[in-house]
XYZ file of C-alpha atoms in Angstrom:
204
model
C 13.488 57.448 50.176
C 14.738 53.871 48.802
C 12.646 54.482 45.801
C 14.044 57.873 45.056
C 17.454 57.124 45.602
C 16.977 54.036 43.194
C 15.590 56.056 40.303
C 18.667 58.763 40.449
C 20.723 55.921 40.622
C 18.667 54.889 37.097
C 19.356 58.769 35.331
C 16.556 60.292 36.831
C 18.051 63.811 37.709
C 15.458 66.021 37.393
C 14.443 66.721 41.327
C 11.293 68.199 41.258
C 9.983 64.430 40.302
C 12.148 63.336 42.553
C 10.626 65.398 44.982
C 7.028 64.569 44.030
C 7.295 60.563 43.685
C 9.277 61.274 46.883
C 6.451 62.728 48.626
C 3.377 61.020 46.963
C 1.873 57.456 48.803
C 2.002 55.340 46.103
C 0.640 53.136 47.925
C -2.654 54.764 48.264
C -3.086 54.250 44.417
C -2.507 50.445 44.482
C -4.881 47.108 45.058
C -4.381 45.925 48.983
C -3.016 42.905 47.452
C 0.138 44.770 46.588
C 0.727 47.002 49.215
C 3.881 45.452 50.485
C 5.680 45.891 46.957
C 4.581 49.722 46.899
C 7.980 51.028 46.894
C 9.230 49.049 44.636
C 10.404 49.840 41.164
C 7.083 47.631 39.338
C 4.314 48.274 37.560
C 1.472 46.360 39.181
C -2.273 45.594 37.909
C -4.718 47.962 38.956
C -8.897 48.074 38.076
C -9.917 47.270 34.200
C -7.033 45.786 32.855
C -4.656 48.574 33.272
C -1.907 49.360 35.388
C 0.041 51.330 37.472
C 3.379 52.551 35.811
C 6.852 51.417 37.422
C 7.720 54.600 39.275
C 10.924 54.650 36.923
C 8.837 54.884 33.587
C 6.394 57.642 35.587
C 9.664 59.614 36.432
C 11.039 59.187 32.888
C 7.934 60.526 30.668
C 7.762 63.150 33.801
C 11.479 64.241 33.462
C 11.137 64.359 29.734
C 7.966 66.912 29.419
C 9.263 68.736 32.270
C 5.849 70.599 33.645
C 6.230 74.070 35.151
C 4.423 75.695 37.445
C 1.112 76.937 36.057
C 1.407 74.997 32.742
C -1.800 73.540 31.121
C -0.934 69.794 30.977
C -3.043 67.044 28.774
C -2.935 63.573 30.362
C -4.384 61.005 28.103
C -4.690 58.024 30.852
C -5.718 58.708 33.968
C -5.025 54.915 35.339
C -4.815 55.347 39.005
C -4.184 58.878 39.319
C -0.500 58.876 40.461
C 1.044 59.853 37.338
C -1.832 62.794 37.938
C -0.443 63.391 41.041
C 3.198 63.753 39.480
C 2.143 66.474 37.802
C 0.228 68.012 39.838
C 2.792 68.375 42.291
C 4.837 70.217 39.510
C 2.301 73.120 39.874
C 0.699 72.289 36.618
C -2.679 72.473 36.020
C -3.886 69.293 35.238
C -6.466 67.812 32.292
C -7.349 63.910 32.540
C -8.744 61.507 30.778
C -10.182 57.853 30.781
C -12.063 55.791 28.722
C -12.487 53.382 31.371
C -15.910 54.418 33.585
C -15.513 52.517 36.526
C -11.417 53.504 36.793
C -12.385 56.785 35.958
C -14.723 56.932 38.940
C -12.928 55.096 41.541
C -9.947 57.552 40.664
C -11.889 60.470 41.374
C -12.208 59.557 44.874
C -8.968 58.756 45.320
C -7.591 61.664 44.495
C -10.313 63.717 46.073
C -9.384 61.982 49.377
C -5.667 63.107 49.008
C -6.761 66.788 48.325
C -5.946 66.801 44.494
C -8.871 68.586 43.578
C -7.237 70.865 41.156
C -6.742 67.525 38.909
C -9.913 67.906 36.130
C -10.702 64.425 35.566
C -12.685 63.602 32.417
C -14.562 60.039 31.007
C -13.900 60.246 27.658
C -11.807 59.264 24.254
C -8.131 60.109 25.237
C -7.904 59.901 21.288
C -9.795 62.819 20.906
C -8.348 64.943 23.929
C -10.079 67.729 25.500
C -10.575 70.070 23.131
C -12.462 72.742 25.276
C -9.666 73.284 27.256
C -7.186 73.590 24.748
C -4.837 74.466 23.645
C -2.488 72.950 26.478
C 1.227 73.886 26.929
C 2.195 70.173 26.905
C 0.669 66.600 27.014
C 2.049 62.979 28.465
C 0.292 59.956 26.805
C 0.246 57.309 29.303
C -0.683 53.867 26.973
C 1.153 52.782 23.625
C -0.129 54.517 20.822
C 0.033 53.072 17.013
C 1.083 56.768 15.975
C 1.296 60.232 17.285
C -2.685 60.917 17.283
C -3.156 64.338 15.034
C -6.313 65.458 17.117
C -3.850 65.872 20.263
C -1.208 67.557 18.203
C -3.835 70.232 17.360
C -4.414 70.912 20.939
C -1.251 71.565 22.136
C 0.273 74.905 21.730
C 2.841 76.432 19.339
C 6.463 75.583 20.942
C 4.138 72.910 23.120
C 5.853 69.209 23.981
C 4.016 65.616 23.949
C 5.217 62.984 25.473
C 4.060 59.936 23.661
C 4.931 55.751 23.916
C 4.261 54.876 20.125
C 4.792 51.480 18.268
C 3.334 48.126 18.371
C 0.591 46.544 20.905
C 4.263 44.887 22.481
C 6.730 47.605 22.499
C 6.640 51.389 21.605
C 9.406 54.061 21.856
C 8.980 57.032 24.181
C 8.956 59.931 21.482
C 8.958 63.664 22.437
C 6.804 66.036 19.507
C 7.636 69.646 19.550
C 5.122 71.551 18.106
C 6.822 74.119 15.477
C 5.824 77.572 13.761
C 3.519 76.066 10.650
C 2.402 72.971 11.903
C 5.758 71.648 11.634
C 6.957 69.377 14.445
C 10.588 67.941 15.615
C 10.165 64.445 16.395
C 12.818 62.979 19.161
C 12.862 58.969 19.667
C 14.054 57.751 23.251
C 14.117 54.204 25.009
C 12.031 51.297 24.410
C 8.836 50.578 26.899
C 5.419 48.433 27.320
C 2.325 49.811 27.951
C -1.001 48.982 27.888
C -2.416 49.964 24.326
C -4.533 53.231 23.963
C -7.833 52.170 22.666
C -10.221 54.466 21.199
C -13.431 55.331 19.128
C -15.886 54.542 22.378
C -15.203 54.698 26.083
C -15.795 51.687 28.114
């Protein structure tokens, strides 16, 4: 309850992620060592490098693709699976994907042991999306990318929205791409963040 009240104290308004980060054990998706700081606005470490998103920048990219109900959402990242969870929560049907094998599996179970088993998880190139499932109402990028990757863009719907962290391997800008009639897009630049960098051409 802390948590929640601290990220609509930060501009997070949108209450169904409220409501879903205010209902989901984050602490369930964390490394014993940092159970005590579960709560807390940080992004810790978590299995293969990565980590778990500060619950502010999960609420953010959440509050800015807005998922509804029955939506087809892309997630290029699975990490831990509580950004999946997010979602999920929303109603939306969820697509996931991780290059990292061992993440990727130890996620699985976590989020088969919470009862997310509508959540498709998928080992893979989040560069080259899912494209048997597509096209997909919207997508959330999870890790910095160098550029908005054009194999998502062409698997996300007409009148579709990304959410997407692009820039350097230091700093990228959360951008929103609406997908347009005729291949055009609008291209909206937000805040500054730091993620961990989205890697592709093989899985690990």
């Amino acid at each position: 309850r802390q948590l929640v009240a601290q990220l609509r104290e930060k501009g997070i308004q949108n209450e169904m992620v409220l409501e879903a980060i205010g209902k989901i054990p984050r602490h369930l998706f964390m490394d014993n060592a940092f159970l005590e700081f579960a709560y807390q606005d940080k992004a810790f470490p978590i299995a293969c490098g990565q980590t778990i998103s500060q619950p502010f920048t999960v609420a953010y990219q959440t509050q800015l693709l807005d998922p509804a109900k029955g939506e087809k959402v892309l997630e290029i990242g699975t990490g831990s699976g509580y950004q999946s969870a997010v979602l999920a929560e929303s109603g939306a049907k969820v697509f996931s994907i991780e290059r990292h094998k061992p993440l990727h599996e130890e996620t699985r179970k976590r989020l088969d042991l919470l009862n997310y088993f509508s959540i498709k998880t998928h080992y893979g190139d989040g560069f080259k999306g899912l494209p048997a499932f597509a096209p997909f109402d919207k997508i959330l990028v999870t890790c910095g990318a160098p550029e908005i990757p054009q194999l998502l863009l062409g698997q996300l719907k007409v009148g579709g929205i990304m959410v997407i962290p692009v820039g350097s391997l230091t700093e990228q800008v959360m951008t929103t791409v609406i997908k347009k009639p005729g291949g055009e897009t609008e291209v909206i630049h937000f805040d500054t963040f730091r993620f961990v960098p989205m890697l592709g051409d093989k899985v690990r």
